[in-house]
CSV table of C-alpha atoms in Angstrom, one decimal:
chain,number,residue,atom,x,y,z
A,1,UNK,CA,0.0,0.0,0.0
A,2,UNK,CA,0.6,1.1,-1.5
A,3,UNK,CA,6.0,1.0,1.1
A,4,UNK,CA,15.9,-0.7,4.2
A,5,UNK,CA,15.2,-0.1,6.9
A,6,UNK,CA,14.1,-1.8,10.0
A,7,UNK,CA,10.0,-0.6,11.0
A,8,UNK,CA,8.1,-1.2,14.1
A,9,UNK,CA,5.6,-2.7,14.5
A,10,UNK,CA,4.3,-6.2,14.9
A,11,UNK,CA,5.8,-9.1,12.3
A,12,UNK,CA,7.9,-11.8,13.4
A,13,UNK,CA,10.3,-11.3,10.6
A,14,UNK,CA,13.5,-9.1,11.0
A,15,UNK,CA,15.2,-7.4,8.4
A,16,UNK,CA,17.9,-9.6,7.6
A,17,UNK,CA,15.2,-12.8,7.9
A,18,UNK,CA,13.2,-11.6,4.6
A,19,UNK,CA,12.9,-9.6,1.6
A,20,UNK,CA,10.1,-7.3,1.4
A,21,UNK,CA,12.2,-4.4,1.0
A,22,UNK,CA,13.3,-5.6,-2.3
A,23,UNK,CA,10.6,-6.6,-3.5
A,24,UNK,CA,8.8,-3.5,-2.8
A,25,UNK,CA,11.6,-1.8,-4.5
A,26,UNK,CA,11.4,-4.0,-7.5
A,27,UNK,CA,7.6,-3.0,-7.4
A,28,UNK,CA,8.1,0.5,-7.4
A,29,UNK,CA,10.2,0.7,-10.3
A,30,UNK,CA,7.7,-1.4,-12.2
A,31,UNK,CA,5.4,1.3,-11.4
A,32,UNK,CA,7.7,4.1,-12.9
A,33,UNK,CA,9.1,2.0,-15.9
A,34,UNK,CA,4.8,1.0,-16.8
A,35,UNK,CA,3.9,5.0,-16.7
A,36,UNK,CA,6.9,5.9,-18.6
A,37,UNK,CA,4.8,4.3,-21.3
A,38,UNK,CA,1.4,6.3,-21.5
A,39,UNK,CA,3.4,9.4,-20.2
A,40,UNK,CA,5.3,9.3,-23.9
A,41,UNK,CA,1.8,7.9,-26.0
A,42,UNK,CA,3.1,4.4,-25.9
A,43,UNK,CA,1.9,0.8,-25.6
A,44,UNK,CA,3.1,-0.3,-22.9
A,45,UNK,CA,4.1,-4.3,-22.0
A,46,UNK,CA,1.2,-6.4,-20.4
A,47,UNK,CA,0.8,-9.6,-18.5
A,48,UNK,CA,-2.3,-11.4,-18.0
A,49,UNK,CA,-4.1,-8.7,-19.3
A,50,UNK,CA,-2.8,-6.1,-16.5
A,51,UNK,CA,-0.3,-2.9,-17.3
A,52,UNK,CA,3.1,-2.9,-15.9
A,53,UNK,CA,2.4,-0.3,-13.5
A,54,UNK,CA,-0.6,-2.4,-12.5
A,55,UNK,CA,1.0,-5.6,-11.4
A,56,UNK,CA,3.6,-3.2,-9.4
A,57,UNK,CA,0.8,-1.8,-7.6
A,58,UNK,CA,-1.1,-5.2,-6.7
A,59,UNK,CA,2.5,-6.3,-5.6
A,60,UNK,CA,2.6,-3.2,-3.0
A,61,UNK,CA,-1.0,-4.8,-1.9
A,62,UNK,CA,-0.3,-8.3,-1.7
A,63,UNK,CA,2.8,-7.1,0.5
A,64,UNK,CA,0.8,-5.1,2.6
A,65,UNK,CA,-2.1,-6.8,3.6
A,66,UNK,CA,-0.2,-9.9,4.8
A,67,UNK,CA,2.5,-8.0,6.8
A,68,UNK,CA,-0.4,-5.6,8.4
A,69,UNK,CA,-3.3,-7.6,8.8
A,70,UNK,CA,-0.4,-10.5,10.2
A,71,UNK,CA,0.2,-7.2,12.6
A,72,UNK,CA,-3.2,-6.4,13.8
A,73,UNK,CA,-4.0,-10.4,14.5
A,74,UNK,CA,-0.9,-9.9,17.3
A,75,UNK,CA,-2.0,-6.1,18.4
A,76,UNK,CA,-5.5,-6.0,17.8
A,77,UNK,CA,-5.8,-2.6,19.3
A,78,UNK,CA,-7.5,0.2,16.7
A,79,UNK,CA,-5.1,3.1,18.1
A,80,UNK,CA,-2.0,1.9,17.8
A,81,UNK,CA,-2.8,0.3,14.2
A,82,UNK,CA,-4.5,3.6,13.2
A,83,UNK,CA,-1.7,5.3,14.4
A,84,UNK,CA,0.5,3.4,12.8
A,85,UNK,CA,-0.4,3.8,9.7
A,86,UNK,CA,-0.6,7.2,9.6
A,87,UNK,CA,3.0,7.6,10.8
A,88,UNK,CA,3.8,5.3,7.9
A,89,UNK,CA,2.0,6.8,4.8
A,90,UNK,CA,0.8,10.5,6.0
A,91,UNK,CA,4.4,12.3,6.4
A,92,UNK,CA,5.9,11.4,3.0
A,93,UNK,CA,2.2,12.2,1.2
A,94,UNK,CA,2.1,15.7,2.8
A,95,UNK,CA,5.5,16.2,2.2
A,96,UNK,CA,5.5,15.3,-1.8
A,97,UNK,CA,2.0,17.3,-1.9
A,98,UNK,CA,3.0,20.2,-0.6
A,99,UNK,CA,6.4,20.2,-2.5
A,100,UNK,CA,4.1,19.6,-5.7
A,101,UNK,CA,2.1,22.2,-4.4
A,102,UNK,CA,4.7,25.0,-3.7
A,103,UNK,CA,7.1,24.5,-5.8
A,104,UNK,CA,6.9,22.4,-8.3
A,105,UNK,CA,3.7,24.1,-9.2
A,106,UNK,CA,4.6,27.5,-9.6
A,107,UNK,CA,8.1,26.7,-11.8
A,108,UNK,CA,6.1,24.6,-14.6
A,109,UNK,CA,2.6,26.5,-14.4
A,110,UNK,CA,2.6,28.3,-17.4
A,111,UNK,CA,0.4,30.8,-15.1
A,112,UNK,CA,1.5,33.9,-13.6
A,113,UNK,CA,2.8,32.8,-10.1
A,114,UNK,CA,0.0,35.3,-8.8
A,115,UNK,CA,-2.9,33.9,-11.2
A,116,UNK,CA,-1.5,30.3,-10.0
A,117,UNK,CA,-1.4,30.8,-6.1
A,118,UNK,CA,-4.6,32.5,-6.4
A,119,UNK,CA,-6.7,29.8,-8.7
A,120,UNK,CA,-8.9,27.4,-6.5
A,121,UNK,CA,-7.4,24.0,-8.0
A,122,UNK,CA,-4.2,25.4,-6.5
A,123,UNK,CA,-5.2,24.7,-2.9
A,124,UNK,CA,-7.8,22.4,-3.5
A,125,UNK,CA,-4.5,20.1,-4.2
A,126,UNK,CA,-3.7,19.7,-0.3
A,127,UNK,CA,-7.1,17.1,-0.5
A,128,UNK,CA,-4.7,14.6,-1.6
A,129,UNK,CA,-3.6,14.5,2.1
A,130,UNK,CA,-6.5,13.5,2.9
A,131,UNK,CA,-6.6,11.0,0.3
A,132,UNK,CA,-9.3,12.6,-1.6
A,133,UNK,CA,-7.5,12.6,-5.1
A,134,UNK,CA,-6.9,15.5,-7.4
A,135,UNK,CA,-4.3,15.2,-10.1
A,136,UNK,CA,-4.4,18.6,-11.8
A,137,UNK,CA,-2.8,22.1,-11.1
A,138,UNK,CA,-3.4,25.0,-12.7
A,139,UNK,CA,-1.7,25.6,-15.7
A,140,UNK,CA,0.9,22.2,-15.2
A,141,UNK,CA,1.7,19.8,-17.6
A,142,UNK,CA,-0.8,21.1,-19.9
A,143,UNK,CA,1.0,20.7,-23.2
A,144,UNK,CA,3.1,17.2,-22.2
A,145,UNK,CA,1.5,14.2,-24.2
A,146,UNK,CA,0.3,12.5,-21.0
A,147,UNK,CA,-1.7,17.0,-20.2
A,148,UNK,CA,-2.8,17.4,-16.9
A,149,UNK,CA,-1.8,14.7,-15.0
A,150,UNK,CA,0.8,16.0,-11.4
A,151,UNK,CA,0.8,12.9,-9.9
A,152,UNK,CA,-1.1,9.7,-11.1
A,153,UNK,CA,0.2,7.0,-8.4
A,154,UNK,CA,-1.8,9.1,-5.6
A,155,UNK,CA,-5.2,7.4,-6.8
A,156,UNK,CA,-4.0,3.9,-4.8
A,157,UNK,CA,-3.2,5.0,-0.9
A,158,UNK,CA,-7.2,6.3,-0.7
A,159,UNK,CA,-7.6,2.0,-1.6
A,160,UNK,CA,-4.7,1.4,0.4
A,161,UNK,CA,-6.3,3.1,3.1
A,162,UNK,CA,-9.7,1.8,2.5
A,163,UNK,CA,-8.2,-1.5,3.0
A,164,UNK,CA,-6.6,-0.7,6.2
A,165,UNK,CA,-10.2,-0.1,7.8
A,166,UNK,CA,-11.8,-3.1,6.0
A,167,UNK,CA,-9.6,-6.1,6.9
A,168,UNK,CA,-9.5,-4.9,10.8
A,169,UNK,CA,-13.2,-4.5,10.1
A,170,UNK,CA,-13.4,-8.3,8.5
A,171,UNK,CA,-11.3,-9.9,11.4
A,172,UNK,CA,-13.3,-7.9,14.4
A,173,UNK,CA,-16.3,-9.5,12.3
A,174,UNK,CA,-14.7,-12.9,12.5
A,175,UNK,CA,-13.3,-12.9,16.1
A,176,UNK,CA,-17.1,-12.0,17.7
A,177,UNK,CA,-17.6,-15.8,16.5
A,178,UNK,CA,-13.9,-17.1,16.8
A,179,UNK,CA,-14.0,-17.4,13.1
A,180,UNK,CA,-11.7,-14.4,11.9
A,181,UNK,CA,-9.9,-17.0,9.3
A,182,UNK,CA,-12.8,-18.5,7.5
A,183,UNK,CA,-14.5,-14.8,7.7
A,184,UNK,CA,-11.4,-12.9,5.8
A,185,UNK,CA,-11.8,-16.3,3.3
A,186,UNK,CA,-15.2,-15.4,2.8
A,187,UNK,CA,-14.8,-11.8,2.4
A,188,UNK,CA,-11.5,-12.1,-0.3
A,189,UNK,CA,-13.8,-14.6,-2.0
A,190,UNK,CA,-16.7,-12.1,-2.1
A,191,UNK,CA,-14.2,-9.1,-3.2
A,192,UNK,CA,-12.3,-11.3,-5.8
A,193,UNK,CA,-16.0,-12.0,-7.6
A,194,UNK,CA,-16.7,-8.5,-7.4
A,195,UNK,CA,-14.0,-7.2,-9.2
A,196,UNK,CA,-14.0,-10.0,-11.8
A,197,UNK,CA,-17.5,-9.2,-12.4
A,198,UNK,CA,-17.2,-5.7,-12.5
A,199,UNK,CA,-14.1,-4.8,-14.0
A,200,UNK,CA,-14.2,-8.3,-16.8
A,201,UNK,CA,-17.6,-9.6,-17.4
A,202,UNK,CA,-19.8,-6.6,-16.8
A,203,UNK,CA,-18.6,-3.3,-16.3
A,204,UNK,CA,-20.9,-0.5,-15.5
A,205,UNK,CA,-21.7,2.2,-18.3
A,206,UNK,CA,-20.2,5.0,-15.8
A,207,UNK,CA,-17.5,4.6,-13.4
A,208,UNK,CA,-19.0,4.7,-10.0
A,209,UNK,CA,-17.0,7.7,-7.7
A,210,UNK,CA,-16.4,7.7,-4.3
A,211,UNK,CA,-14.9,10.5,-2.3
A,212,UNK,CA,-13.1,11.4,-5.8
A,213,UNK,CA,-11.7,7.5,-6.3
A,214,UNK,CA,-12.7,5.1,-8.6
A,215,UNK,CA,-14.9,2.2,-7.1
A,216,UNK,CA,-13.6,0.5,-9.8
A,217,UNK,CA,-10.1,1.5,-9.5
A,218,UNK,CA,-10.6,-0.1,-6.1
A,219,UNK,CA,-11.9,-3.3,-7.0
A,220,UNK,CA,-9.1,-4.2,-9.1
A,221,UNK,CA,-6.6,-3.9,-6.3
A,222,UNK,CA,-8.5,-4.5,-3.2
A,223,UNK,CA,-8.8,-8.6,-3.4
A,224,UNK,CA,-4.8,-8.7,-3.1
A,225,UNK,CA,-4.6,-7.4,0.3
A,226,UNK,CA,-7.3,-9.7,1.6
A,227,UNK,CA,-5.1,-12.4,-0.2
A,228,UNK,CA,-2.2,-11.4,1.5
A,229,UNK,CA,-4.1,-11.5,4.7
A,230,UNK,CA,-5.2,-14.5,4.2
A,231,UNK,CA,-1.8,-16.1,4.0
A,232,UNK,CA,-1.2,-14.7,7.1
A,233,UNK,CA,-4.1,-16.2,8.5
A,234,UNK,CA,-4.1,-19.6,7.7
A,235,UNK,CA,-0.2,-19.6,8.0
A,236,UNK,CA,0.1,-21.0,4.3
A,237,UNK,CA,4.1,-19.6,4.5
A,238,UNK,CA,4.9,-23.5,4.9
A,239,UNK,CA,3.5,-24.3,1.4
A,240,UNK,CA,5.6,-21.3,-0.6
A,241,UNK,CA,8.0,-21.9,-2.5
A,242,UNK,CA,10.4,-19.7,-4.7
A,243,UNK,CA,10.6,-22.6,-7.4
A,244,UNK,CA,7.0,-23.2,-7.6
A,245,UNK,CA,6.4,-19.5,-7.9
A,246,UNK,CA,8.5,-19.6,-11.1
A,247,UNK,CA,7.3,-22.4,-12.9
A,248,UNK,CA,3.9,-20.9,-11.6
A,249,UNK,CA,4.7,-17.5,-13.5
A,250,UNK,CA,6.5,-19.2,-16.7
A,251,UNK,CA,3.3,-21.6,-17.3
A,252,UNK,CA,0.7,-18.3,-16.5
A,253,UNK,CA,3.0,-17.0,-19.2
A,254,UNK,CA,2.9,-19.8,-21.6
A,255,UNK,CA,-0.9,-20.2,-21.7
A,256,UNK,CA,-1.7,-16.9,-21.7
A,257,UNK,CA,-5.5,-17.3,-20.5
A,258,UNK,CA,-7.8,-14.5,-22.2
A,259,UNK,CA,-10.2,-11.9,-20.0
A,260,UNK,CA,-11.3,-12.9,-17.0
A,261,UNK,CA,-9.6,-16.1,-16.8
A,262,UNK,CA,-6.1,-14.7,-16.4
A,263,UNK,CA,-7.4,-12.0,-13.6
A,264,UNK,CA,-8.1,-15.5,-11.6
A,265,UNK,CA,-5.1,-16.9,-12.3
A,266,UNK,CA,-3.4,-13.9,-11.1
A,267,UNK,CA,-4.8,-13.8,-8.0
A,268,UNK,CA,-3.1,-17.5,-7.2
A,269,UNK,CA,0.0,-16.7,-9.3
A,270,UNK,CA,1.2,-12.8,-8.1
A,271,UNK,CA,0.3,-13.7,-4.1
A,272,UNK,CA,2.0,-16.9,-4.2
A,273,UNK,CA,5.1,-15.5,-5.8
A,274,UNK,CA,5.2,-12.0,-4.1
A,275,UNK,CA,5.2,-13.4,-0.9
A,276,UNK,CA,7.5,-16.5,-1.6
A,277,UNK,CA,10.3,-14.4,-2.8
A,278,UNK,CA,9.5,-11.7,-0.4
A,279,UNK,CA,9.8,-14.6,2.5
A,280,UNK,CA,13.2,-16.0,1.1
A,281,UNK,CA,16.6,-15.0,2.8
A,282,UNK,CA,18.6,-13.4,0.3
A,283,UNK,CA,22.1,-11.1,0.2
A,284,UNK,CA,20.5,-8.7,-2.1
A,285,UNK,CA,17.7,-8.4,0.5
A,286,UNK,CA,20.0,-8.1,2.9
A,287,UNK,CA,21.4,-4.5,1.5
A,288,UNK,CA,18.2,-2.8,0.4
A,289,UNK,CA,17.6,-2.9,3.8
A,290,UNK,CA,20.3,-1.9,4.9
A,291,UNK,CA,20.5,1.0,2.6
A,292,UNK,CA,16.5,2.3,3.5
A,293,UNK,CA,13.3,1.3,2.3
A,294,UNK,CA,12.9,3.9,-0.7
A,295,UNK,CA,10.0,1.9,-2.2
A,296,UNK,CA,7.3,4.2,-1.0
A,297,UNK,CA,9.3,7.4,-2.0
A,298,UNK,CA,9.7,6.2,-5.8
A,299,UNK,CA,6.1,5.3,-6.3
A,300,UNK,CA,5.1,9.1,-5.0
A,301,UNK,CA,7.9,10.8,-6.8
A,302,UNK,CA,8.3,9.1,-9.9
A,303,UNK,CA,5.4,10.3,-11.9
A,304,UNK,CA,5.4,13.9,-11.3
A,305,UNK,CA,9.5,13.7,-11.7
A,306,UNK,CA,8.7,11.7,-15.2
A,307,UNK,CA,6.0,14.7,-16.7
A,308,UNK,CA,9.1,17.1,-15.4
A,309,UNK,CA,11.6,15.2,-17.9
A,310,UNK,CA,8.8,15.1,-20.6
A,311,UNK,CA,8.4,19.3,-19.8
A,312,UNK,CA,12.0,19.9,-19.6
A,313,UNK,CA,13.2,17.3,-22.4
A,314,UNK,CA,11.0,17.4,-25.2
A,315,UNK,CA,12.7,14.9,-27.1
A,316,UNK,CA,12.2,12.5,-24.4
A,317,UNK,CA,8.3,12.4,-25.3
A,318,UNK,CA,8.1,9.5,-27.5
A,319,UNK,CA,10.7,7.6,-26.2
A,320,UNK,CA,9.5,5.5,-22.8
A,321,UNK,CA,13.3,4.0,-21.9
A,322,UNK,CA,14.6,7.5,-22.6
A,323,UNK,CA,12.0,8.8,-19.6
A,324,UNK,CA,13.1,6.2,-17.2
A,325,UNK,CA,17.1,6.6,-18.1
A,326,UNK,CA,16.6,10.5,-17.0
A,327,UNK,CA,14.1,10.2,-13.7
A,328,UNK,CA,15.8,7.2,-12.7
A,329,UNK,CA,19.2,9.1,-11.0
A,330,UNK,CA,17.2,12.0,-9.5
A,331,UNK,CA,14.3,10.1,-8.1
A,332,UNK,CA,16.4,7.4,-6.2
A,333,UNK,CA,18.2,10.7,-4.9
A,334,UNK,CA,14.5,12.4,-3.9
A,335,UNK,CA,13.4,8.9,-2.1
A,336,UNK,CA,16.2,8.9,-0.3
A,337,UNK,CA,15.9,12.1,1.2
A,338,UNK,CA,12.1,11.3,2.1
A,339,UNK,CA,13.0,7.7,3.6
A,340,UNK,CA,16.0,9.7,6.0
A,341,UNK,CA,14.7,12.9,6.4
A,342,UNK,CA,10.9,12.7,6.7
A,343,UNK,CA,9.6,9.0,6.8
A,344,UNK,CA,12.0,6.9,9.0
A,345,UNK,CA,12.5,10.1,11.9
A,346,UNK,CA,8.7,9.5,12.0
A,347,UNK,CA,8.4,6.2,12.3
A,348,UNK,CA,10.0,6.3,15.7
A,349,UNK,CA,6.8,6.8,17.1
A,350,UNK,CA,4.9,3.8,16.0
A,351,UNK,CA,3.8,2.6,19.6
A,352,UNK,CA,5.0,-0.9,20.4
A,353,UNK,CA,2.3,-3.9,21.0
A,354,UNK,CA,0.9,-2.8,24.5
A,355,UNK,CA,2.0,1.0,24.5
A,356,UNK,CA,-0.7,3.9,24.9
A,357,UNK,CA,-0.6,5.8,21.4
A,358,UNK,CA,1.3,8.8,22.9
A,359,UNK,CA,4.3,6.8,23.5
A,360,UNK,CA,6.8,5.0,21.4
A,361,UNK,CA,9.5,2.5,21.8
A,362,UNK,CA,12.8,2.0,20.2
A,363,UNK,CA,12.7,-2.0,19.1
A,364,UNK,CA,12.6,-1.9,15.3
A,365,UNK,CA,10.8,-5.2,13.6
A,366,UNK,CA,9.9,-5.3,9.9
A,367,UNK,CA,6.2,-3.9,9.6
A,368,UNK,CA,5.0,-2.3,6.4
């Protein structure tokens, strides 16, 4: 959820026991190689009839709803997760908004800077902290082939977030009849058909809006975090295998199911292999996180650094590889500087199992 560095919080696994970290990172930049595509008017590479930049973001879900709903089942308390949460994905939102906001704004607007700061859309911007989306400012990006678009990766934390109150909601549901297991089952079952039936077999005329998000938008990345949860529930870790998950991936490759029949395959195919590689021990693991968890700083940098080299480079428009050669030195540099300066100094105060939310601890465990 949508995002090396060690977290609190409340999984078992610790840093150098895992790697999440790099496969959040190798997420992320699947996210900002798939926009680089539309961004320059290109085709982009698909698989299973999902965009790059799509299977990045169910990744970041998978990820997320089995290492967060695995910490709510061991801290079931509603402040300290809420709180949590918050400290994880508010302080880098507000600080990319506002940066969007106040300066990167006012250098690209073809506006006035007076007739910019005093336009509506200009403030109505900061909604995106509150994950109510809004991906146009005044006068920016207007004339780049992709116009209008700041910052198209925000329209997933408002699901991430969604998600973060439904699968407490689910388990609390489950545990009033000591069934919390079979009740998250039930619900990723319910939610999987929902999305295959909306977004594959019979999608609605106009796209249903909620709180300026795409229901449908939602649907299409919601089931994965209730899949992750549920390998966290039923403790399937025992049955993963890095193996399988590749001859899983080269045979959903191979067959190349059409419509709705690859979405389903997906959903066995990208939890399974997600969390087997992300469970498996590894050297390169190892060193992203010791280096910092930058994942979450890519995905909200790396689109409105891409429309900047599409602005600034004009012969970058057409060319998608071109896009990601350019961003891909100065957003690793931005990520950084969010991870060390405004993300990991915040997560210091993620309260501990057992602490009152006003507190915080210094034991660092993997969380994401």
């Amino acid at each position: 959820n949508m995002p090396g560095a060690r977290r609190r919080g409340a999984s078992r696994l610790t840093m150098a026991s895992n790697s999440f970290d790099l496969i959040r990172l190798f997420a992320a930049l699947l996210v900002v190689y798939g926009h680089a595509f539309p961004l320059t008017t290109q085709v982009g590479p698909a698989f299973a009839g999902n965009s790059v930049q799509a299977l990045g973001v169910k990744i970041f879900f998978v990820i997320s709803g089995y290492l967060i709903m695995g910490s709510w089942a061991r801290d079931p308390s509603p402040w300290r997760f809420a709180l949590r949460r918050c400290l994880r994905i508010v302080p880098g939102l507000t600080v990319v908004v506002l940066i969007t906001v106040l300066v990167l704004g006012p250098l690209v607007s073809v506006l006035p800077v007076q007739e910019y700061f005093s336009n509506s859309r200009t403030w109505t911007y900061l909604s995106n902290i509150l994950f109510r989306p809004q991906y146009d400012l005044p006068g920016v990006f207007g004339a780049n082939p992709y116009p209008g678009a700041v910052n198209g990766s925000l329209w997933s934390l408002p699901a991430e977030m969604a998600m973060y109150v439904i699968g407490p909601m689910v388990f609390m549901l489950g545990r009033a009849g000591r069934f919390e297991r079979w009740t998250m089952l039930v619900a990723t079952l319910a939610l999987s058909a929902s999305s295959i039936w909306f977004l594959r077999l019979a999608p609605p005329q106009t796209v249903p809006v909620l709180y300026g998000s795409s229901l449908l938008s939602f649907l299409d990345v919601a089931p994965y975090f209730l899949i992750g949860a549920v390998y966290a529930g039923f403790k399937l870790e025992r049955y993963l295998s890095v193996g399988t998950a590749g001859t899983a991936w080269i045979v959903l490759t191979l067959v190349g199911l059409p419509g709705w029949g690859a979405e389903v395959a997906l959903y066995f195919v990208l939890p399974y292999a997600a969390l087997a590689l992300g469970l498996a021990p590894s050297s390169w693991g190892k060193r992203v996180s010791a280096y910092g968890d930058i994942s979450y700083g890519l995905y909200l940098y790396g689109f409105p650094l891409q429309q900047c080299v599409i602005w600034l480079l004009p012969a970058t428009q057409t060319n998608p590889w071109v896009n990601v050669a350019c961003t891909l030195v100065p957003l690793v540099m931005l990520a950084t500087l969010s991870w060390r300066w405004v993300e990991q100094p915040l997560l210091r105060f993620k309260p501990a199992r057992g602490q009152l939310p006003c507190k915080h601890s210094h034991v660092h465990l993997t969380d994401s």
